[in-house]
Each structure stands twice: as C-alpha cells, then as structure tokens.
Tab-separated table of C-alpha atoms in Angstrom:
chain	number	residue	atom	x	y	z
A	1	UNK	CA	8.009	91.857	-26.642
A	2	UNK	CA	10.933	89.339	-26.248
A	3	UNK	CA	10.783	85.948	-26.660
A	4	UNK	CA	12.075	85.923	-23.009
A	5	UNK	CA	10.447	87.995	-21.815
A	6	UNK	CA	6.758	86.125	-22.913
A	7	UNK	CA	8.437	83.070	-21.370
A	8	UNK	CA	8.464	85.610	-17.908
A	9	UNK	CA	5.315	87.147	-18.079
A	10	UNK	CA	3.683	83.412	-17.945
A	11	UNK	CA	2.650	83.944	-22.036
A	12	UNK	CA	4.773	81.363	-23.261
A	13	UNK	CA	2.657	78.234	-23.845
A	14	UNK	CA	0.059	80.568	-26.318
A	15	UNK	CA	3.218	82.158	-27.385
A	16	UNK	CA	5.592	80.301	-27.849
A	17	UNK	CA	2.862	78.006	-30.108
A	18	UNK	CA	3.208	80.645	-32.628
A	19	UNK	CA	5.956	81.817	-32.986
A	20	UNK	CA	7.318	78.090	-33.079
A	21	UNK	CA	4.387	78.507	-35.979
A	22	UNK	CA	6.205	81.602	-37.433
A	23	UNK	CA	9.657	79.818	-36.998
A	24	UNK	CA	7.967	76.747	-39.046
A	25	UNK	CA	7.240	79.026	-41.829
A	26	UNK	CA	10.141	80.720	-41.723
A	27	UNK	CA	12.327	77.413	-42.423
A	28	UNK	CA	9.959	76.053	-45.259
A	29	UNK	CA	9.593	79.482	-47.080
A	30	UNK	CA	13.807	79.752	-47.174
A	31	UNK	CA	14.203	76.231	-47.585
A	32	UNK	CA	11.992	76.375	-51.065
A	33	UNK	CA	14.043	79.611	-52.253
A	34	UNK	CA	17.398	77.528	-51.481
A	35	UNK	CA	16.239	74.864	-53.631
A	36	UNK	CA	14.874	77.226	-56.340
A	37	UNK	CA	17.761	80.259	-56.798
A	38	UNK	CA	20.393	78.038	-53.988
A	39	UNK	CA	21.554	79.501	-50.998
A	40	UNK	CA	24.185	81.780	-51.888
A	41	UNK	CA	21.321	84.127	-54.118
A	42	UNK	CA	19.110	83.593	-51.503
A	43	UNK	CA	19.034	86.815	-49.046
A	44	UNK	CA	16.832	87.176	-45.862
A	45	UNK	CA	15.076	89.926	-47.594
A	46	UNK	CA	13.708	87.637	-50.272
A	47	UNK	CA	12.759	85.167	-47.382
A	48	UNK	CA	11.234	87.637	-45.478
A	49	UNK	CA	8.883	88.964	-48.834
A	50	UNK	CA	8.263	85.615	-49.000
A	51	UNK	CA	7.047	85.177	-45.977
A	52	UNK	CA	5.231	88.655	-45.940
A	53	UNK	CA	7.001	89.932	-42.621
A	54	UNK	CA	9.880	92.563	-42.346
A	55	UNK	CA	13.401	90.716	-42.847
A	56	UNK	CA	13.693	92.668	-39.275
A	57	UNK	CA	10.508	89.613	-37.733
A	58	UNK	CA	12.587	86.844	-39.760
A	59	UNK	CA	15.599	88.335	-37.652
A	60	UNK	CA	13.828	88.153	-34.556
A	61	UNK	CA	13.870	84.112	-35.073
A	62	UNK	CA	17.221	83.984	-36.689
A	63	UNK	CA	20.134	85.499	-35.875
A	64	UNK	CA	21.712	84.848	-40.287
A	65	UNK	CA	20.689	82.857	-43.186
A	66	UNK	CA	24.034	80.219	-41.687
A	67	UNK	CA	21.609	80.117	-39.045
A	68	UNK	CA	18.206	79.487	-40.673
A	69	UNK	CA	20.222	76.672	-42.823
A	70	UNK	CA	21.722	75.257	-39.758
A	71	UNK	CA	17.970	74.761	-38.593
A	72	UNK	CA	17.235	73.342	-42.333
A	73	UNK	CA	20.059	70.827	-42.660
A	74	UNK	CA	18.814	69.747	-38.842
A	75	UNK	CA	15.341	69.469	-40.255
A	76	UNK	CA	17.121	67.162	-42.939
A	77	UNK	CA	19.390	65.469	-40.391
A	78	UNK	CA	17.175	64.743	-38.138
A	79	UNK	CA	14.605	63.637	-40.652
A	80	UNK	CA	16.850	61.161	-41.587
A	81	UNK	CA	17.860	59.970	-38.466
A	82	UNK	CA	14.274	58.674	-37.926
A	83	UNK	CA	13.837	56.427	-41.375
A	84	UNK	CA	17.403	55.028	-39.804
A	85	UNK	CA	16.062	54.516	-37.064
A	86	UNK	CA	12.420	53.073	-38.173
A	87	UNK	CA	15.196	50.753	-40.059
A	88	UNK	CA	16.383	49.320	-36.893
A	89	UNK	CA	13.360	48.347	-35.315
A	90	UNK	CA	12.343	46.223	-38.520
A	91	UNK	CA	10.964	43.044	-37.281
A	92	UNK	CA	13.703	41.188	-39.371
A	93	UNK	CA	16.444	39.336	-39.273
A	94	UNK	CA	19.726	41.738	-38.311
A	95	UNK	CA	21.874	41.572	-41.931
A	96	UNK	CA	18.237	42.574	-43.778
A	97	UNK	CA	17.942	45.791	-41.439
A	98	UNK	CA	21.439	46.264	-42.264
A	99	UNK	CA	21.654	46.185	-46.476
A	100	UNK	CA	18.632	48.306	-45.198
A	101	UNK	CA	19.601	50.897	-43.278
A	102	UNK	CA	22.443	51.044	-46.481
A	103	UNK	CA	20.872	51.350	-48.658
A	104	UNK	CA	18.783	54.189	-47.577
A	105	UNK	CA	21.652	55.775	-46.330
A	106	UNK	CA	23.027	55.654	-50.322
A	107	UNK	CA	19.519	56.535	-51.617
A	108	UNK	CA	19.644	59.614	-48.704
A	109	UNK	CA	22.886	60.665	-49.996
A	110	UNK	CA	22.082	60.340	-53.920
A	111	UNK	CA	18.468	62.408	-53.768
A	112	UNK	CA	20.832	64.911	-52.145
A	113	UNK	CA	23.488	64.932	-54.619
A	114	UNK	CA	21.015	65.009	-57.832
A	115	UNK	CA	19.119	67.860	-56.011
A	116	UNK	CA	22.404	70.395	-56.736
A	117	UNK	CA	21.014	73.357	-54.720
A	118	UNK	CA	20.030	71.440	-51.211
A	119	UNK	CA	24.243	70.075	-52.086
A	120	UNK	CA	25.235	73.139	-51.757
A	121	UNK	CA	23.394	73.842	-48.488
A	122	UNK	CA	24.212	70.801	-46.750
A	123	UNK	CA	28.666	71.388	-47.855
A	124	UNK	CA	27.063	74.774	-46.453
A	125	UNK	CA	26.116	73.408	-43.416
A	126	UNK	CA	28.957	71.019	-42.744
A	127	UNK	CA	31.338	73.369	-43.121
A	128	UNK	CA	30.104	75.836	-40.107
A	129	UNK	CA	28.267	73.159	-37.748
A	130	UNK	CA	30.330	70.501	-37.906
A	131	UNK	CA	28.877	69.862	-34.594
A	132	UNK	CA	25.270	68.930	-35.353
A	133	UNK	CA	26.440	66.567	-37.989
A	134	UNK	CA	28.976	64.624	-35.701
A	135	UNK	CA	25.736	64.627	-33.763
A	136	UNK	CA	23.888	62.664	-36.410
A	137	UNK	CA	27.345	60.901	-37.528
A	138	UNK	CA	27.220	59.428	-33.890
A	139	UNK	CA	23.836	58.490	-33.414
A	140	UNK	CA	24.012	56.694	-36.768
A	141	UNK	CA	26.589	54.888	-35.065
A	142	UNK	CA	24.223	54.256	-32.188
A	143	UNK	CA	22.014	52.961	-34.359
A	144	UNK	CA	23.869	50.668	-36.396
A	145	UNK	CA	25.783	48.945	-32.940
A	146	UNK	CA	22.099	48.219	-32.171
A	147	UNK	CA	21.756	46.263	-35.493
A	148	UNK	CA	24.556	44.536	-35.122
A	149	UNK	CA	24.364	43.491	-30.940
A	150	UNK	CA	21.342	42.052	-31.592
A	151	UNK	CA	22.556	40.234	-35.045
A	152	UNK	CA	25.176	38.727	-32.642
A	153	UNK	CA	22.305	38.161	-30.211
A	154	UNK	CA	20.605	35.709	-32.764
A	155	UNK	CA	23.582	34.293	-33.766
A	156	UNK	CA	23.517	35.338	-36.782
A	157	UNK	CA	27.153	37.963	-36.718
A	158	UNK	CA	30.371	36.353	-35.178
A	159	UNK	CA	32.048	39.913	-33.486
A	160	UNK	CA	33.462	40.144	-29.495
A	161	UNK	CA	33.316	43.097	-29.670
A	162	UNK	CA	29.939	44.913	-31.352
A	163	UNK	CA	29.957	48.210	-30.727
A	164	UNK	CA	33.743	48.309	-32.158
A	165	UNK	CA	32.244	46.118	-35.153
A	166	UNK	CA	29.533	48.640	-35.647
A	167	UNK	CA	32.277	51.428	-35.762
A	168	UNK	CA	33.932	49.850	-38.567
A	169	UNK	CA	31.483	49.218	-40.665
A	170	UNK	CA	29.672	52.462	-40.664
A	171	UNK	CA	34.225	53.921	-41.868
A	172	UNK	CA	33.553	51.002	-44.506
A	173	UNK	CA	30.037	52.298	-45.374
A	174	UNK	CA	31.075	56.149	-44.916
A	175	UNK	CA	31.931	56.336	-49.055
A	176	UNK	CA	28.084	55.998	-49.915
A	177	UNK	CA	26.983	58.613	-47.800
A	178	UNK	CA	29.382	61.488	-47.289
A	179	UNK	CA	28.874	64.040	-49.342
A	180	UNK	CA	31.614	64.458	-50.969
A	181	UNK	CA	32.528	60.578	-51.631
A	182	UNK	CA	29.545	60.318	-53.462
A	183	UNK	CA	29.605	62.976	-55.536
A	184	UNK	CA	33.149	62.292	-56.428
A	185	UNK	CA	32.680	58.927	-57.481
A	186	UNK	CA	28.823	58.865	-58.888
A	187	UNK	CA	30.075	58.317	-62.381
A	188	UNK	CA	32.893	55.813	-61.816
A	189	UNK	CA	31.494	52.420	-63.169
A	190	UNK	CA	34.214	50.459	-61.381
A	191	UNK	CA	33.302	51.620	-57.535
A	192	UNK	CA	31.087	49.078	-56.119
A	193	UNK	CA	27.498	49.075	-55.914
A	194	UNK	CA	25.721	50.001	-52.751
A	195	UNK	CA	24.748	46.494	-52.392
A	196	UNK	CA	28.071	44.101	-53.059
A	197	UNK	CA	29.565	46.879	-49.916
A	198	UNK	CA	26.543	45.519	-48.143
A	199	UNK	CA	27.554	41.454	-48.413
A	200	UNK	CA	31.148	42.251	-48.025
A	201	UNK	CA	30.921	43.839	-44.554
A	202	UNK	CA	27.996	41.628	-43.467
A	203	UNK	CA	30.700	38.874	-44.646
A	204	UNK	CA	33.169	40.657	-42.136
A	205	UNK	CA	30.275	40.629	-39.248
A	206	UNK	CA	29.621	36.571	-40.129
A	207	UNK	CA	33.410	36.199	-39.484
B	1	UNK	CA	65.336	77.716	-80.088
B	2	UNK	CA	61.792	75.849	-78.531
B	3	UNK	CA	62.280	72.786	-76.468
B	4	UNK	CA	59.678	70.733	-79.904
B	5	UNK	CA	62.098	72.756	-82.500
B	6	UNK	CA	65.674	71.073	-80.652
B	7	UNK	CA	64.309	67.702	-81.078
B	8	UNK	CA	63.837	68.833	-84.526
B	9	UNK	CA	67.343	70.019	-85.134
B	10	UNK	CA	68.606	66.671	-83.537
B	11	UNK	CA	70.126	68.677	-79.770
B	12	UNK	CA	66.886	66.607	-78.540
B	13	UNK	CA	69.045	64.189	-76.080
B	14	UNK	CA	71.364	66.886	-74.399
B	15	UNK	CA	69.024	69.824	-74.491
B	16	UNK	CA	66.578	67.908	-73.173
B	17	UNK	CA	68.085	66.480	-70.696
B	18	UNK	CA	69.005	69.398	-69.272
B	19	UNK	CA	65.774	70.380	-69.858
B	20	UNK	CA	64.584	67.943	-67.803
B	21	UNK	CA	67.241	69.272	-65.063
B	22	UNK	CA	65.773	72.542	-64.884
B	23	UNK	CA	62.152	70.884	-64.478
B	24	UNK	CA	63.163	68.996	-61.543
B	25	UNK	CA	64.726	72.440	-60.772
B	26	UNK	CA	62.180	74.356	-60.494
B	27	UNK	CA	59.677	72.112	-58.671
B	28	UNK	CA	61.469	71.739	-56.196
B	29	UNK	CA	62.177	75.257	-56.005
B	30	UNK	CA	58.153	75.552	-55.939
B	31	UNK	CA	57.746	72.743	-54.010
B	32	UNK	CA	59.993	73.678	-50.735
B	33	UNK	CA	57.890	77.764	-51.159
B	34	UNK	CA	54.872	76.049	-51.240
B	35	UNK	CA	55.538	74.285	-48.332
B	36	UNK	CA	57.110	77.090	-46.060
B	37	UNK	CA	54.244	80.088	-47.002
B	38	UNK	CA	51.512	77.892	-48.682
B	39	UNK	CA	50.257	77.856	-52.254
B	40	UNK	CA	47.872	80.778	-52.907
B	41	UNK	CA	50.716	82.782	-51.379
B	42	UNK	CA	54.142	81.964	-53.524
B	43	UNK	CA	54.125	83.773	-56.846
B	44	UNK	CA	56.028	82.507	-59.548
B	45	UNK	CA	57.789	85.641	-59.659
B	46	UNK	CA	58.767	84.134	-57.039
B	47	UNK	CA	59.218	80.809	-57.893
B	48	UNK	CA	61.992	82.198	-60.783
B	49	UNK	CA	63.497	84.286	-57.967
B	50	UNK	CA	64.218	81.006	-56.022
B	51	UNK	CA	65.647	79.290	-59.074
B	52	UNK	CA	67.908	82.165	-60.343
B	53	UNK	CA	65.976	82.674	-63.880
B	54	UNK	CA	63.219	84.813	-65.110
B	55	UNK	CA	59.840	84.396	-64.818
B	56	UNK	CA	58.919	84.123	-68.308
B	57	UNK	CA	62.278	80.924	-68.594
B	58	UNK	CA	60.079	79.501	-65.977
B	59	UNK	CA	56.882	79.388	-67.880
B	60	UNK	CA	58.693	78.033	-70.482
B	61	UNK	CA	58.660	74.637	-68.430
B	62	UNK	CA	55.426	75.199	-66.884
B	63	UNK	CA	52.237	76.957	-67.931
B	64	UNK	CA	51.241	77.997	-64.582
B	65	UNK	CA	51.229	77.686	-61.183
B	66	UNK	CA	48.447	75.299	-61.092
B	67	UNK	CA	50.267	73.640	-63.890
B	68	UNK	CA	53.963	72.995	-60.957
B	69	UNK	CA	51.332	72.715	-57.841
B	70	UNK	CA	50.099	69.584	-59.986
B	71	UNK	CA	53.492	68.187	-61.278
B	72	UNK	CA	54.246	68.201	-57.663
B	73	UNK	CA	51.257	66.471	-56.603
B	74	UNK	CA	52.192	63.994	-59.544
B	75	UNK	CA	55.632	63.344	-57.755
B	76	UNK	CA	54.236	63.115	-54.990
B	77	UNK	CA	51.407	60.403	-55.668
B	78	UNK	CA	53.778	58.705	-58.244
B	79	UNK	CA	55.472	58.256	-54.857
B	80	UNK	CA	52.844	56.896	-52.905
B	81	UNK	CA	52.150	54.281	-56.147
B	82	UNK	CA	55.446	52.981	-55.884
B	83	UNK	CA	55.676	51.798	-51.957
B	84	UNK	CA	52.515	51.234	-52.344
B	85	UNK	CA	53.612	48.632	-55.552
B	86	UNK	CA	56.662	47.653	-53.651
B	87	UNK	CA	54.169	46.076	-50.230
B	88	UNK	CA	52.143	43.990	-53.067
B	89	UNK	CA	55.371	42.519	-54.071
B	90	UNK	CA	56.373	41.359	-50.503
B	91	UNK	CA	57.113	37.516	-49.351
B	92	UNK	CA	54.755	37.476	-47.079
B	93	UNK	CA	51.137	36.640	-46.576
B	94	UNK	CA	48.696	38.045	-48.699
B	95	UNK	CA	46.693	39.200	-45.211
B	96	UNK	CA	49.903	40.558	-44.105
B	97	UNK	CA	50.417	43.181	-47.373
B	98	UNK	CA	47.303	43.791	-46.948
B	99	UNK	CA	47.639	45.393	-43.359
B	100	UNK	CA	50.999	47.308	-44.189
B	101	UNK	CA	49.453	48.460	-47.318
B	102	UNK	CA	46.942	50.168	-45.571
B	103	UNK	CA	48.498	51.524	-42.263
B	104	UNK	CA	51.317	53.014	-45.315
B	105	UNK	CA	47.776	54.273	-46.695
B	106	UNK	CA	46.702	56.319	-43.761
B	107	UNK	CA	50.357	56.951	-42.359
B	108	UNK	CA	50.634	58.688	-45.979
B	109	UNK	CA	47.553	60.780	-45.534
B	110	UNK	CA	47.978	62.013	-42.467
B	111	UNK	CA	51.409	63.122	-42.866
B	112	UNK	CA	50.067	65.221	-45.624
B	113	UNK	CA	47.249	66.324	-43.698
B	114	UNK	CA	49.968	67.465	-40.509
B	115	UNK	CA	51.736	69.635	-43.008
B	116	UNK	CA	48.744	72.140	-43.449
B	117	UNK	CA	50.693	73.566	-46.165
B	118	UNK	CA	51.053	70.112	-48.306
B	119	UNK	CA	47.164	69.432	-46.992
B	120	UNK	CA	46.157	72.551	-49.197
B	121	UNK	CA	48.279	71.842	-52.791
B	122	UNK	CA	46.769	68.729	-51.948
B	123	UNK	CA	42.994	69.889	-52.429
B	124	UNK	CA	43.414	72.389	-54.972
B	125	UNK	CA	44.847	69.887	-56.718
B	126	UNK	CA	41.890	67.353	-56.770
B	127	UNK	CA	39.428	70.550	-58.029
B	128	UNK	CA	42.015	71.395	-60.379
B	129	UNK	CA	43.029	68.012	-61.618
B	130	UNK	CA	40.699	65.627	-60.742
B	131	UNK	CA	41.692	62.583	-63.985
B	132	UNK	CA	45.121	62.451	-62.043
B	133	UNK	CA	43.744	61.290	-59.153
B	134	UNK	CA	41.394	58.989	-60.941
B	135	UNK	CA	44.189	57.835	-62.333
B	136	UNK	CA	45.961	57.153	-58.735
B	137	UNK	CA	43.038	55.723	-57.230
B	138	UNK	CA	42.948	53.435	-59.834
B	139	UNK	CA	46.386	52.122	-60.001
B	140	UNK	CA	45.868	51.782	-55.744
B	141	UNK	CA	43.272	49.400	-56.678
B	142	UNK	CA	44.837	47.350	-58.817
B	143	UNK	CA	47.609	47.039	-56.721
B	144	UNK	CA	44.671	45.285	-53.625
B	145	UNK	CA	43.403	43.130	-56.298
B	146	UNK	CA	46.816	42.021	-57.120
B	147	UNK	CA	47.167	40.981	-52.807
B	148	UNK	CA	43.402	39.643	-53.051
B	149	UNK	CA	44.134	37.844	-55.959
B	150	UNK	CA	46.491	36.352	-53.963
B	151	UNK	CA	45.394	35.580	-51.555
B	152	UNK	CA	42.573	33.526	-53.030
B	153	UNK	CA	45.603	31.573	-54.785
B	154	UNK	CA	47.480	31.005	-52.028
B	155	UNK	CA	44.262	29.311	-50.236
B	156	UNK	CA	43.817	32.642	-47.365
B	157	UNK	CA	40.857	34.456	-49.062
B	158	UNK	CA	37.965	33.186	-50.079
B	159	UNK	CA	36.305	35.366	-52.339
B	160	UNK	CA	33.912	34.318	-55.423
B	161	UNK	CA	35.343	37.281	-57.164
B	162	UNK	CA	38.851	38.843	-56.148
B	163	UNK	CA	38.667	41.953	-58.500
B	164	UNK	CA	35.097	43.240	-57.127
B	165	UNK	CA	36.268	42.284	-53.413
B	166	UNK	CA	39.363	44.582	-53.951
B	167	UNK	CA	36.876	46.852	-55.248
B	168	UNK	CA	35.259	46.428	-51.885
B	169	UNK	CA	38.196	46.306	-49.495
B	170	UNK	CA	39.135	49.844	-51.382
B	171	UNK	CA	36.149	51.494	-50.069
B	172	UNK	CA	35.673	50.521	-46.769
B	173	UNK	CA	39.479	51.896	-46.441
B	174	UNK	CA	39.266	54.898	-48.980
B	175	UNK	CA	37.968	56.926	-45.117
B	176	UNK	CA	41.799	56.095	-43.870
B	177	UNK	CA	42.943	57.839	-47.007
B	178	UNK	CA	40.558	60.382	-48.948
B	179	UNK	CA	42.045	63.781	-47.089
B	180	UNK	CA	38.863	65.340	-46.650
B	181	UNK	CA	37.353	62.556	-44.184
B	182	UNK	CA	41.387	62.098	-42.858
B	183	UNK	CA	40.648	65.955	-41.961
B	184	UNK	CA	37.124	65.302	-40.211
B	185	UNK	CA	38.135	62.119	-38.284
B	186	UNK	CA	41.535	63.275	-37.190
B	187	UNK	CA	40.712	63.819	-33.496
B	188	UNK	CA	37.294	61.668	-33.394
B	189	UNK	CA	37.715	59.066	-30.217
B	190	UNK	CA	34.920	56.570	-31.736
B	191	UNK	CA	37.092	56.612	-35.198
B	192	UNK	CA	39.000	52.484	-35.568
B	193	UNK	CA	42.212	52.464	-35.594
B	194	UNK	CA	43.218	51.201	-38.826
B	195	UNK	CA	44.676	48.454	-37.320
B	196	UNK	CA	40.947	47.373	-36.485
B	197	UNK	CA	39.576	48.917	-40.156
B	198	UNK	CA	42.174	46.395	-41.183
B	199	UNK	CA	40.978	43.313	-39.402
B	200	UNK	CA	37.920	44.062	-40.421
B	201	UNK	CA	38.005	43.537	-44.343
B	202	UNK	CA	40.526	40.791	-43.791
B	203	UNK	CA	37.276	39.003	-42.211
B	204	UNK	CA	35.529	39.591	-44.971
B	205	UNK	CA	37.793	38.434	-47.075
B	206	UNK	CA	38.442	35.180	-45.366
B	207	UNK	CA	34.441	35.062	-45.341
C-alpha cells in the first residue's frame, strides 16, 4: 500500500504520523553516517542497515541518496532560520539585533566548515538544489529587512528604502556566510573580524 | 642548450628575448584554443600544432597544461590590476574613484562569466593556484586602501583606521567580484545593483 493509497483509504492520520517518524529516523541515521564517513562514502544500503530496514523501505521514503541529503540540508537551513528569526524578534535596539544576527550567521558557517563532512553535504546540496538555498537566502533577507525597518522606525537608522538597504547589508555580509568564501578566507589574518564588518554596515545604515 | 646554459654562456640577452616571444606566442595560441574549445578539451599537442612546433618544445617553456593556464590567468589578473591602479590614480574625488573601481571590478567579473570557457579557466586556476589569486586580492586591497586614505586626507571620508575600513569595503563588495558569487546571483532580480552597493559603502565611509 503506497502512502497515497493510505491517504485515500482514510488511514492517513495514523499512517502518516508513523511515516513521519520513519522518515525522521532515516534522516537521523543518514546524518550520523554522513558525519562519520562522508556523503560520498555512505550508501543507501548503509543507511538502511543502520535503520534495521531494507533498502527498498528507505526508497519508499526517499527516491535517492541525494534526496536524503537535500532533506538533511533543509533541516539545517530551517534550524538556522529559526535561530535568526529568534534574534530578529529580541527586545533590543535594531543595531544590537543586527550585530547578533551577523555573528550567529558567521558562527554557523564556521561550524559547518570545521565539520568537513557537513561542509561536503552542503556543497553537494548547493549544487543540486539551488532553489531551496535561494529560498533560505530570501527568508534571511526578509528577517534582515525586519530589523532594518524597525531600526528606521525607532530612529536608529537613516535610510530611504529599508528593504533595499537590507539587501545591501545582506550582500555586504554574505562573505561571512557563503561556504565557499568563508572556507577560502578562514586563515587570512587581514580579513576583517565579523564584529568589524557589523560596525561597518551599521555605519552605513546610520548614514 | 637549456635556457640556463644560454644564460651562463652570455647569450642570455638575445636568447631570452626570443624565448620570451615564443612563450608569449604559446600563451596567445593556448588562450585562443581554451576560449573556443574549453580548457579541458584542449591538449598540449593541440597548442603545439597551433604554434607549429613540437609538443616537446612547448614543454621546454611550460611544465604542463595547468602551467599554461596559470600563466594566462596571471596575465588576466595583471591586466585587471593595471586597470584598477589607473582608476585609483585618477584626479577625481575619492568617492568617485571608489565608484569607478567597484563598477570596473564587477564588469570584469561579469565579462569573465559570460565567456563560459574563460570562467572554466579561472575556476581551475583558483583551485590550483590559490597563492597567485591571494596576491591579486592583496594588491586590490592596497589600491582600495590608497583611495580610502586619500578620501580621509581630503576630508571626504571619516574613518578611524583607513586600512581596516578599506578591508571592510573589499569584503562588502567581494560578492560583486568573486566568480562563484557573481555566477550564483547573476539572475537574481532582488540582488542590489553594483551602484547601490557603492552608495552603501560610501555611506559607511562618510560615517
């Protein structure tokens, strides 16, 4: 019985909860294996074995290893977005929220790079699923725009178009976030500290 | 007779001029072939044929196809640096020089990306010869620092440490220059225009 048949037969509520649990378990085991052995060295058979199920059962939930990787990367991005959204909502001056936001972005990028196997996963996902990365970039821009708009409303920032200014902030700090640029500059002693970049963009917003 | 023997035998002046000419010819033919057929599909034998010489003679000047590619990319970077240096020296306000500098950087990045085969060469070079790219980044930073220091001296910009501020400018505009970031964002309608990014960093420098 396929998930669609279950849905039609009215068993959806129970079965889909069960299916969701199985899906979560597959992702957790896959993440564990990718972290230890790397994305390319882990097979769907390895993941199935770790879940104590048949590869055919794994394929009921995910069409391919790439689909599993994409789901994991979407979880990572969703986790990042939740952290950024929480910072955007803090009852603090906009400049302070912007500072924490950028440092959190950079910390998460650095953490992903230090975990070489995670970095490999993200690079594969960026190449294969650019759309979901684009969505993440858009959502991050929206959160930045909220902070900038709030800063303008409070009289902290003086910019004509808060949304456009937020896009400029996003571009200016993206070298602290983009996996390729962060990895290339991680050892450069002349590269500005994230806190310096924050001061720089805040100066631009204060006008 | 190797170039070193020629050097020792006192024939260096004439021979090395000839050698330089041959070297230039090999690079010109290789560049032409890379542009048409792409880096990976061009062989050293193809380059030798285009130069009407034996592959062995090409190997007297370059140890490998990668060495030829690196020499071409170094030429491209040297050409970029000369253009940037000319802008940095213009008898114009610092803000205007900065504007032209950033637009020139972006134009050159876009041109390289539109020429897909050139983009392939640059990507190979970045991976294989990170040191010469790093040197180029340093030189670009120094030119930006000259403009910012001059802007401070003229009272156009108000920053405490011109060198650090120039590094921040360089990071902020690097998404308009880095081949990976430019290629990923080339079709994004929300991505700020280069001129907007220039206004943004000038606002930060005016403080």
